Short mmCIF file of C-alpha atoms and ligand atoms in Angstrom, two decimals:
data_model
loop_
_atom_site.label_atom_id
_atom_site.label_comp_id
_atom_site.label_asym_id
_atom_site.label_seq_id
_atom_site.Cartn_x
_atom_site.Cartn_y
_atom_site.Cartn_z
CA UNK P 1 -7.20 28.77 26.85
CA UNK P 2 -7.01 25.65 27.98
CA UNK P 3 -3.73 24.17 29.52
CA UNK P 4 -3.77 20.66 29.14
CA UNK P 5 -4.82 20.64 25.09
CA UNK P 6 -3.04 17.82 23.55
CA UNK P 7 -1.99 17.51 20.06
CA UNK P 8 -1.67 21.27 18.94
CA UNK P 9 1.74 21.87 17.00
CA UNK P 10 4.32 21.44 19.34
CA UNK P 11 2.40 20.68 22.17
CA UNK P 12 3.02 17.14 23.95
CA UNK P 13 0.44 14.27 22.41
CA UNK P 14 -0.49 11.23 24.21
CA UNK P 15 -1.22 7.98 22.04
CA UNK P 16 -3.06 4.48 22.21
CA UNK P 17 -2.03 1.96 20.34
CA UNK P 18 -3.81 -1.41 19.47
CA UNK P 19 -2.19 -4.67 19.27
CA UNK P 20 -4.50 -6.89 20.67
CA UNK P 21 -5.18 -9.03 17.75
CA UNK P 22 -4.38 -12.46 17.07
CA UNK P 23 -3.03 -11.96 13.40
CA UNK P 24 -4.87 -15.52 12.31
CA UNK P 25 -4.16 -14.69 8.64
CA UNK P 26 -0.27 -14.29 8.97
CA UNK P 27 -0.11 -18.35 10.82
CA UNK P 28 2.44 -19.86 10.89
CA UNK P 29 4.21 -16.47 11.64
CA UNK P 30 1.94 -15.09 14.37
CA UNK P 31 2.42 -18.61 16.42
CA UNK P 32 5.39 -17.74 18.34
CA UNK P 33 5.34 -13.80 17.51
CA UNK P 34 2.06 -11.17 17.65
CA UNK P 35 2.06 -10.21 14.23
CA UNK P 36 3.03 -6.24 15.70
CA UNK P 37 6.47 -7.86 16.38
CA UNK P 38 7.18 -9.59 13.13
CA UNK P 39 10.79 -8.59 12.37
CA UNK P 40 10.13 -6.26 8.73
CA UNK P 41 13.02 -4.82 7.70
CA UNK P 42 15.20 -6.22 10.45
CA UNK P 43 13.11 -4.42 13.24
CA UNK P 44 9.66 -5.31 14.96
CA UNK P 45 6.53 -3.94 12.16
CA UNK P 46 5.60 -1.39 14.94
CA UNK P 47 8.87 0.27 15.33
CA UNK P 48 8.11 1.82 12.05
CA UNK P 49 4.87 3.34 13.05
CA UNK P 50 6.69 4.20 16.75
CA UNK P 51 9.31 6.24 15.32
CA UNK P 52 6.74 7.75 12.43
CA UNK P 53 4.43 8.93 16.02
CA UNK P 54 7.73 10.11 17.34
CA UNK P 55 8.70 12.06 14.48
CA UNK P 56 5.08 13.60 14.93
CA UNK P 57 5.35 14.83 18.53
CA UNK P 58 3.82 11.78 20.18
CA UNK P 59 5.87 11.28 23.44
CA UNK P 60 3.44 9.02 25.43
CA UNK P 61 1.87 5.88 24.04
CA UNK P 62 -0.61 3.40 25.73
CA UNK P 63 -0.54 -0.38 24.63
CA UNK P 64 -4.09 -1.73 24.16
CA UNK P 65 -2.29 -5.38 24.17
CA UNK P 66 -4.25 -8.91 24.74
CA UNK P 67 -2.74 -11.73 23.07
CA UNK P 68 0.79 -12.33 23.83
CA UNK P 69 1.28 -8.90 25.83
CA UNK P 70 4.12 -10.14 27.93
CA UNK P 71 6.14 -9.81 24.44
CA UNK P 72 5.53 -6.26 24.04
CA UNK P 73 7.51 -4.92 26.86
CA UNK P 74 9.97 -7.17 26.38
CA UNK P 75 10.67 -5.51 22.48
CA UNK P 76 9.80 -2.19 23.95
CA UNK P 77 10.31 -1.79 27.67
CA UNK P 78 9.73 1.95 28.86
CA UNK P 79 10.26 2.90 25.42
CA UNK P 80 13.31 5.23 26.21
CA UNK P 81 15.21 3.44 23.77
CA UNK P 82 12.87 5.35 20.95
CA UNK P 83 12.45 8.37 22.90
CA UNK P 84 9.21 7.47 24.00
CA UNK P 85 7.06 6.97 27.49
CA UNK P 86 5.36 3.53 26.75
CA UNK P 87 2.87 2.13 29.05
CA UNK P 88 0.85 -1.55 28.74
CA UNK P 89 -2.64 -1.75 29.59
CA UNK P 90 -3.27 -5.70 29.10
CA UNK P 91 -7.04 -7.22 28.77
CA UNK P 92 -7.76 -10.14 30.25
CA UNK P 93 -9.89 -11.23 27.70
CA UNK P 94 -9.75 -9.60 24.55
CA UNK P 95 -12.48 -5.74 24.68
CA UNK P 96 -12.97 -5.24 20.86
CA UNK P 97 -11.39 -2.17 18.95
CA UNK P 98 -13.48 0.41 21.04
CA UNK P 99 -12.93 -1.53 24.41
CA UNK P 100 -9.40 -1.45 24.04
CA UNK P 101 -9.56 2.22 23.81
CA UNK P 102 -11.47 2.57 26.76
CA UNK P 103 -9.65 0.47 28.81
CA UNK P 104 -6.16 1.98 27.87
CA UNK P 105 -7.58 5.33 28.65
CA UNK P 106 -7.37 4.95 32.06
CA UNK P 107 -3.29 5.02 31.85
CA UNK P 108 -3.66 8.74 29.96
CA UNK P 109 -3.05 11.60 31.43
CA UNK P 110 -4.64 14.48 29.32
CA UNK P 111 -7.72 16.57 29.59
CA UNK P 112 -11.09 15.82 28.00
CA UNK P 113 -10.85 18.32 24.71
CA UNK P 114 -7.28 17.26 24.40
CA UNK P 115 -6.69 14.64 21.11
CA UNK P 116 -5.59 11.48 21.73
CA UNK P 117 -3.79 9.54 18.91
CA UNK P 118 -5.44 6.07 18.35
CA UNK P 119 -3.03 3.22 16.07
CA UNK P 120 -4.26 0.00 14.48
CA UNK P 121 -0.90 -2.24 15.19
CA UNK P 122 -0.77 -3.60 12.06
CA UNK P 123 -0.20 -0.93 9.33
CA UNK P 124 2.53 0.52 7.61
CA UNK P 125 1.46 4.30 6.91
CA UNK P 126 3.21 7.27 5.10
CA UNK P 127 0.55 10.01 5.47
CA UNK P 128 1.47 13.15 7.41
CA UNK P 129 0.27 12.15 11.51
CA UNK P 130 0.90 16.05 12.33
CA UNK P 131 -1.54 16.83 9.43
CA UNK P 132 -3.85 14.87 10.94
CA UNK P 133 -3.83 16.18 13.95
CA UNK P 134 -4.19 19.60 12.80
CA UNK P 135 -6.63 19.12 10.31
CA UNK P 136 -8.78 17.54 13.96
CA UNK P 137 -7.95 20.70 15.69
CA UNK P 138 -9.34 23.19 12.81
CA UNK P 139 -12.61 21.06 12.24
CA UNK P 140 -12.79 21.27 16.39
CA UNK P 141 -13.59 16.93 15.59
CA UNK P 142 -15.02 14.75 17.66
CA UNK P 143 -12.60 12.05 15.33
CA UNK P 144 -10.95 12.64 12.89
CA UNK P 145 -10.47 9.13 10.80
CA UNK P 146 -7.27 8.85 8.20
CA UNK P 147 -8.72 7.36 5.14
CA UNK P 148 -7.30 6.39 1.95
CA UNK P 149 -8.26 4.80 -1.17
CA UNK P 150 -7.96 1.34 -2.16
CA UNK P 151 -8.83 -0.64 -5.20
CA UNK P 152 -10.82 -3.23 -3.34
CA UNK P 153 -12.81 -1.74 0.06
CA UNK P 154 -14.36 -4.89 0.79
CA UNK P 155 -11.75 -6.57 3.63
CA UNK P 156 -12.22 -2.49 5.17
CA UNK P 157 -14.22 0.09 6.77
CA UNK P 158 -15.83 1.79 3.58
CA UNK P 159 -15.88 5.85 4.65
CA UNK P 160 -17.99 8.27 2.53
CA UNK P 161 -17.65 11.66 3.66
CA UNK P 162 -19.74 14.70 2.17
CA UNK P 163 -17.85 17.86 0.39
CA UNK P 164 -16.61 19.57 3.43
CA UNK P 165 -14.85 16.02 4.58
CA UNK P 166 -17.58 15.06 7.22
CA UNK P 167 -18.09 11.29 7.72
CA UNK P 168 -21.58 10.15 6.73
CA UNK P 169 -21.27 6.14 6.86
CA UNK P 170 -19.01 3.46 8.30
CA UNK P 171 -19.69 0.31 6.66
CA UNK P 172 -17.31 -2.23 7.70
CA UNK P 173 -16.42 -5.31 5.90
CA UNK P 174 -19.36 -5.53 3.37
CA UNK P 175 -19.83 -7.13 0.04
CA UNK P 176 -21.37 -3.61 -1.64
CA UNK P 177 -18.93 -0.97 0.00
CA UNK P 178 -20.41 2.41 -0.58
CA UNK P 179 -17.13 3.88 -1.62
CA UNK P 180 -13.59 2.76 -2.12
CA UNK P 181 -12.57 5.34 0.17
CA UNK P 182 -11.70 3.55 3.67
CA UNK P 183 -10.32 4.13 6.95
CA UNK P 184 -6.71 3.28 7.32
CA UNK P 185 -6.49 2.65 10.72
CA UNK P 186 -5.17 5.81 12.33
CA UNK P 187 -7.30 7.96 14.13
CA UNK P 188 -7.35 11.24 16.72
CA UNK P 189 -10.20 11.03 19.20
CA UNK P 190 -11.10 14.06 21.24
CA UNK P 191 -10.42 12.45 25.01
CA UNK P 192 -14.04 12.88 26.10
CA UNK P 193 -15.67 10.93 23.11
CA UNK P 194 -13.16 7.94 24.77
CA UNK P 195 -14.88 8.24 27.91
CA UNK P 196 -18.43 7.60 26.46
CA UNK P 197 -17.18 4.12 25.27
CA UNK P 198 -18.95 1.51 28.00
CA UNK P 199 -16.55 0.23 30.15
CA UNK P 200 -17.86 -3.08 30.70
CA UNK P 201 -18.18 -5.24 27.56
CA UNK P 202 -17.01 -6.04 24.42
CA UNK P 203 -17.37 -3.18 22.37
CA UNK P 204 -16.36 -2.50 18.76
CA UNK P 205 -15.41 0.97 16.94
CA UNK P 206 -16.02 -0.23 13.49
CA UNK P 207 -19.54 -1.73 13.69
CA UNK P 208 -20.67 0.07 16.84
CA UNK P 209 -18.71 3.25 18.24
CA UNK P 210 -18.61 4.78 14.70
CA UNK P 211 -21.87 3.81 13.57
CA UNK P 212 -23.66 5.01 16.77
CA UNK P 213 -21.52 8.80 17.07
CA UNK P 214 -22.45 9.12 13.72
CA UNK P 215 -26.39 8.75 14.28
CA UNK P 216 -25.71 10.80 17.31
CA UNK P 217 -24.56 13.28 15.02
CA UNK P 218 -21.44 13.34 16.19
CA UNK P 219 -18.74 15.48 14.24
CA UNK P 220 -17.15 12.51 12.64
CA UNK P 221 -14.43 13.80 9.88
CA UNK P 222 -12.17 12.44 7.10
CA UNK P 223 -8.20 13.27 7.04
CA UNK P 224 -8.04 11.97 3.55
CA UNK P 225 -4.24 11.53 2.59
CA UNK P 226 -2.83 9.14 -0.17
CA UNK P 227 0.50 8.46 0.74
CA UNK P 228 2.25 5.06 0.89
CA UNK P 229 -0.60 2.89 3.06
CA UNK P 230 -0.30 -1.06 3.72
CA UNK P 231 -2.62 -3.29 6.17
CA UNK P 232 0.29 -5.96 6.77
CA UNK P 233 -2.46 -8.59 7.48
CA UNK P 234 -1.30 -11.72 5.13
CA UNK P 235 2.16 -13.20 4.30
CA UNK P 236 2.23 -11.37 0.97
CA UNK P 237 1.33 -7.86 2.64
CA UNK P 238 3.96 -8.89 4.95
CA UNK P 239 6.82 -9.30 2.37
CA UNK P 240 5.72 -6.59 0.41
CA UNK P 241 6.01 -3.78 3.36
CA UNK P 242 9.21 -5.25 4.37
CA UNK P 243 10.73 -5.19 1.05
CA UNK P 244 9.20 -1.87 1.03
CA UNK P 245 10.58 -0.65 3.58
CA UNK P 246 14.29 -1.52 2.34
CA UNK P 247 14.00 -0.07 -0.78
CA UNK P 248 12.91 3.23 0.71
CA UNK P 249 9.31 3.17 -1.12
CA UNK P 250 7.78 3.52 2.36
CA UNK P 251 10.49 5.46 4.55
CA UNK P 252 10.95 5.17 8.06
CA UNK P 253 13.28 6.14 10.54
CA UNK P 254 13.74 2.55 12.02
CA UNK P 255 15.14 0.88 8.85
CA UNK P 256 18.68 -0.28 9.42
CA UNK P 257 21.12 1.04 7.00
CA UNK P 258 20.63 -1.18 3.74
CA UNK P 259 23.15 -2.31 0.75
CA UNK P 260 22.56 -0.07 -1.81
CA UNK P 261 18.75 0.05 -1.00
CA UNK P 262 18.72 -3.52 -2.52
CA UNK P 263 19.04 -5.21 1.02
CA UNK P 264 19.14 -5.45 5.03
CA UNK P 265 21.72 -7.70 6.18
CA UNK P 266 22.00 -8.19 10.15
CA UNK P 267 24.54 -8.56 12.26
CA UNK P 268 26.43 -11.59 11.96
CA UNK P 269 24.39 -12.76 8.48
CA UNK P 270 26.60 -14.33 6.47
CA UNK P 271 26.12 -14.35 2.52
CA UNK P 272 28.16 -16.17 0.20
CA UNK P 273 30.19 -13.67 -2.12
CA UNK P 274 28.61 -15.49 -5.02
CA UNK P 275 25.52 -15.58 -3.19
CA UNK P 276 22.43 -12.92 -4.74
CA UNK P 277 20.46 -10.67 -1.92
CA UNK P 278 18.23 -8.55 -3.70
CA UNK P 279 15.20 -6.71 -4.33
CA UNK P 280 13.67 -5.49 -0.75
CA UNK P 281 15.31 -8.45 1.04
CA UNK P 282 16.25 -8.53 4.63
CA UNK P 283 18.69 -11.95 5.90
CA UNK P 284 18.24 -12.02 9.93
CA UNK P 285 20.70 -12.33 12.45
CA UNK P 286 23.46 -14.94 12.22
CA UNK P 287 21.20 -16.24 9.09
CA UNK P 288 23.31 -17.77 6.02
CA UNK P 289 23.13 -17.65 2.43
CA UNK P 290 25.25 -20.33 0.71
CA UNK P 291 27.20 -20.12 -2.01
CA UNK P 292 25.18 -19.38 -5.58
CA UNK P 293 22.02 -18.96 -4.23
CA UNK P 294 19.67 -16.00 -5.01
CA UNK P 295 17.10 -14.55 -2.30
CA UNK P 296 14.86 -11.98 -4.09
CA UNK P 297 12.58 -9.70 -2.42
CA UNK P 298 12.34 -12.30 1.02
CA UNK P 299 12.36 -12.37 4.27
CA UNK P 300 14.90 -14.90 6.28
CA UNK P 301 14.41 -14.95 10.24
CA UNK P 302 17.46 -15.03 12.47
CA UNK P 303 19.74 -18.02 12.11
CA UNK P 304 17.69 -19.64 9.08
CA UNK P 305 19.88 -21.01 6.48
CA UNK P 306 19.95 -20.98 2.60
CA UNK P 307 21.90 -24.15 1.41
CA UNK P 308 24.00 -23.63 -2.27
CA UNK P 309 21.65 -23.01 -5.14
CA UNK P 310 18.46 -22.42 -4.07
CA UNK P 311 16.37 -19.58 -5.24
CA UNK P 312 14.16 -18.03 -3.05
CA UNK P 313 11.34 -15.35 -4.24
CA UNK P 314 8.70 -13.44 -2.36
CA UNK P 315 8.87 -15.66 0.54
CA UNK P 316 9.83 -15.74 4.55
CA UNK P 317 11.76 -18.26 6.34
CA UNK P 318 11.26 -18.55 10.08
CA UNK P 319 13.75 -18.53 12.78
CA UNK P 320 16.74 -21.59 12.24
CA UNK P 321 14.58 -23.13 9.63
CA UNK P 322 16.24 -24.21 6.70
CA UNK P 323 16.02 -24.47 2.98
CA UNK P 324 18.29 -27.37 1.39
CA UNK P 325 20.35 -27.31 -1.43
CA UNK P 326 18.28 -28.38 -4.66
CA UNK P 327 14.83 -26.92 -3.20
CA UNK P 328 13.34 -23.80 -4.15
CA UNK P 329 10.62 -21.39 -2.55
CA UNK P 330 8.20 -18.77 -4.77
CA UNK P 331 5.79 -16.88 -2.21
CA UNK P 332 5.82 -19.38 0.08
CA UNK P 333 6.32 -19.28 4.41
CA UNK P 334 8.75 -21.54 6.17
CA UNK P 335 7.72 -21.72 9.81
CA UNK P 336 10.56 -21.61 12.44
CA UNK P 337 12.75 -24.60 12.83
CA UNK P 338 10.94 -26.25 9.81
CA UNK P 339 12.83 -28.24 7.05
CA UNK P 340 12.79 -27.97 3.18
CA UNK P 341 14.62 -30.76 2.68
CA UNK P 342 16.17 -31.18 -0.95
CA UNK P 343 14.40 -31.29 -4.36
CA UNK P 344 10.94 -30.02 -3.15
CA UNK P 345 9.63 -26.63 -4.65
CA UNK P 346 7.20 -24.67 -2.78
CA UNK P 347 5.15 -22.13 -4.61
CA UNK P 348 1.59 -20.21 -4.75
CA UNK P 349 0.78 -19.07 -1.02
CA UNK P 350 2.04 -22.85 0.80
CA UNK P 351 2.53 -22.61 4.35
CA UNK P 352 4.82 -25.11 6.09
CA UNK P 353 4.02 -25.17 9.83
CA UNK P 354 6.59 -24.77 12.67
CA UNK P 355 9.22 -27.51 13.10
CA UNK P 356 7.92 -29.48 9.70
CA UNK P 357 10.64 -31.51 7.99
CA UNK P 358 9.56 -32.07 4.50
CA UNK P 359 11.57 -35.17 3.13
CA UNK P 360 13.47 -34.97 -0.10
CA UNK P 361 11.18 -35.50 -2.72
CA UNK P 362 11.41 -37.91 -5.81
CA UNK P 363 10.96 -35.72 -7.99
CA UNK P 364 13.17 -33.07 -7.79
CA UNK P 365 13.55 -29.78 -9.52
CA UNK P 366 16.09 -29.13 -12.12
CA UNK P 367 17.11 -26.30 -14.04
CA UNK P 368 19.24 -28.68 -16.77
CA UNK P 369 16.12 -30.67 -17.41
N1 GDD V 1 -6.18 -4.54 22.55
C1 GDD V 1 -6.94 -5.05 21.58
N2 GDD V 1 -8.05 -5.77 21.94
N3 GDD V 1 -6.61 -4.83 20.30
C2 GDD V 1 -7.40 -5.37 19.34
C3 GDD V 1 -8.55 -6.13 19.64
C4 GDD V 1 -8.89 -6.34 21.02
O1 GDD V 1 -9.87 -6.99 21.38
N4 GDD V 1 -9.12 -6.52 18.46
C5 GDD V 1 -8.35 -6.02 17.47
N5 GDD V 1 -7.29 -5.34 18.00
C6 GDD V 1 -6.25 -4.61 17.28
C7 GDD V 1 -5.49 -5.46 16.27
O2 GDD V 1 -4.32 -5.98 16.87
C8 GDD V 1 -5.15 -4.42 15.19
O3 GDD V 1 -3.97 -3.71 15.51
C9 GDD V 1 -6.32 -3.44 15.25
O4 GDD V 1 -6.92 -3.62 16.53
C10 GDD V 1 -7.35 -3.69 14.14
O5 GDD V 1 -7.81 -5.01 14.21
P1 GDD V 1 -7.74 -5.99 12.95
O6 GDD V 1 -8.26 -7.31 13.41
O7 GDD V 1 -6.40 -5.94 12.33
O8 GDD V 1 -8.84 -5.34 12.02
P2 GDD V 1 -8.91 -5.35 10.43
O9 GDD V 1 -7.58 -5.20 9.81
O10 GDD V 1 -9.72 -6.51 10.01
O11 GDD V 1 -9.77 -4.01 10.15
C11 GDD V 1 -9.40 -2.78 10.77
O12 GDD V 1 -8.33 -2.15 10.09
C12 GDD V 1 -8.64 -1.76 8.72
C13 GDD V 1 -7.40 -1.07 8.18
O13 GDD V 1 -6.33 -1.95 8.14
C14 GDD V 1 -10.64 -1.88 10.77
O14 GDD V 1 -10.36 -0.76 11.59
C15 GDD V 1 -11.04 -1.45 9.35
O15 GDD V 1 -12.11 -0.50 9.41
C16 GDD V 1 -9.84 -0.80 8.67
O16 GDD V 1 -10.18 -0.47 7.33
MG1 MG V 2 -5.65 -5.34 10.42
#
């Protein structure tokens, strides 16, 4: 037998975990904070999927990190706050999905059949990591991919797999997926299929790594589990997971205790007794809801502020930005420090950009017209 096997029940597993990317979808957010750190549910997004690899017998995790690394320790430090033995590996320039695995794999210290977890940073996942890593160890896998389906597989890695789950495509990002079945961003790699990633370049696992194994014939297999599965990639994802996450639809150890599952309120939030918090919503730190105002199914940053009246749906205020009295916001993202000054009513996706002050308009909104 071999003594240094990773990732067999109860045995010790070692993990890498990407968070490299720039999160350009999720601007004005991702400015000031990688999108991995984005407060959801009153913690960073990846303390969900930390505790979840906790909970699975992960006790060593790798950061793959690139933009904005310096942040990560700061959140996490040595990890011993979640029970965990976290390491940063940072890039100088950014390696690609695949090159950030090989370059973090320096920093493990397991043998070559042993399985190494591999995270995307950026998705909330419910499925059953231990399952996963058994259902590796039966097939004896090379990698063994989580995949789930989706309704639309075009902004993912479309997966196929044959009857007894083996991978026979990856097909990334293309107009005609081949199946709605796609990866969901979780994987176990058998150490030594790590160290045949070049070392040297840019190097992707979606178009390339996968691709290539796969003509190399490569045992490539599916973990195929349905459970609760969100890539928080836009400002809508975002809100949704968060709100999510509060009202226990996606459950994870990290989630402060909530109000009746309705809502996450801080320390130090303050919220009018008048005031409505509701639906998934989370009010940061020191944040303030005035009097009669409703905040449905929203995210406020620490310290923002809700003036009197204003309703606020499916939308995330930034850090001390504020929202005045006689505005109101319908999936819409306040950048920190920005303004909504009174009358103006932001719907339908706008953005306002960090430190904005949007004038009171002329025409204002009012519910007595
Ligand atoms: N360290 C490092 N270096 N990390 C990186 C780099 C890099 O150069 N590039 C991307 N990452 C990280 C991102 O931070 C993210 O956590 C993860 O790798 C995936 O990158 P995304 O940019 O978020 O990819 P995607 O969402 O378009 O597609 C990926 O995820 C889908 C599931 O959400 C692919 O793996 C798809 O096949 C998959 O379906
Ligand atoms: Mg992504």
């Amino acid at each position: 037998m071999l003594s240094r096997r990773c990732g067999r029940g109860g045995e010790r597993l070692e993990a890498i975990l990407l968070v490299g990317g720039q999160g350009t979808r999720l601007r004005p957010l991702t400015i000031s904070t990688p999108k991995p750190l984005l407060p959801t549910a009153g913690v960073p997004l990846l303390e969900h999927q930390l505790t979840r690899a906790r909970a699975a017998g992960v006790h060593r995790i790798v950061f793959a990190t690139s933009y904005r690394a310096e942040m990560f320790a700061d959140a996490f430090g040595d990890g011993s706050r979640l029970g965990l033995d976290i390491t940063y590996v940072t890039e100088d320039e950014p390696l690609g999905t695949a090159g950030a695995i090989r370059n973090a794999s320096a920093a493990l210290t397991c043998g070559p059949d042993a399985g190494v977890l591999v995270l995307n940073g950026d998705i909330l996942s419910g499925h059953d990591i231990a399952a996963q890593v058994a259902a590796h160890e039966k097939a004896e896998a090379d990698i063994t991919l989580h995949l789930t389906l989706v309704d639309d597989a075009r902004r993912y890695g479309s997966v196929p797999t044959d009857e007894a789950g083996r991978v026979i495509a990856f097909v990334e990002k293309s107009a005609n997926p081949p199946t709605n079945q796609i990866n969901a961003g979780c994987y176990v790699f058998r150490r030594s299929a790590i160290d045949q990633i070049p070392s040297d370049r840019v190097v992707s696992a979606e178009y390339e790594t996968f691709p290539e194994l796969l003509a190399a014939k490569a045992t490539i297999v599916g973990y195929v589990e349905a459970a609760y599965w969100l890539d928080v990639g836009t400002p809508a994802a975002f809100v949704q997971g968060s709100c999510d996450l509060v009202r226990g639809r996606m459950s994870s150890p990290a989630v402060p205790p909530t109000v009746d599952g309705r809502a996450v309120l801080l320390a130090g939030a303050e919220v009018a007794s008048d005031a409505i918090v509701s639906d998934g919503a989370t009010v940061g730190v020191g944040a303030r809801v005035e009097a009669g105002a409703t905040i449905e199914s929203s995210v406020l940053f620490d310290e923002a502020v809700v003036e009197a009246g204003v309703r606020v749906s499916r939308s995330v205020i930034g850090k001390r930005a504020r929202v005045c009295a006689g505005a109101m916001l319908d999936d819409a993202v306040i950048g920190d420090d920005a303004v909504v000054g009174p009358g103006n009513e932001l719907r339908g996706g706008l953005r306002l950009w960090p430190g904005v002050e949007l004038p009171a308009t002329a025409v204002r909104f009012s519910a007595d017209r």
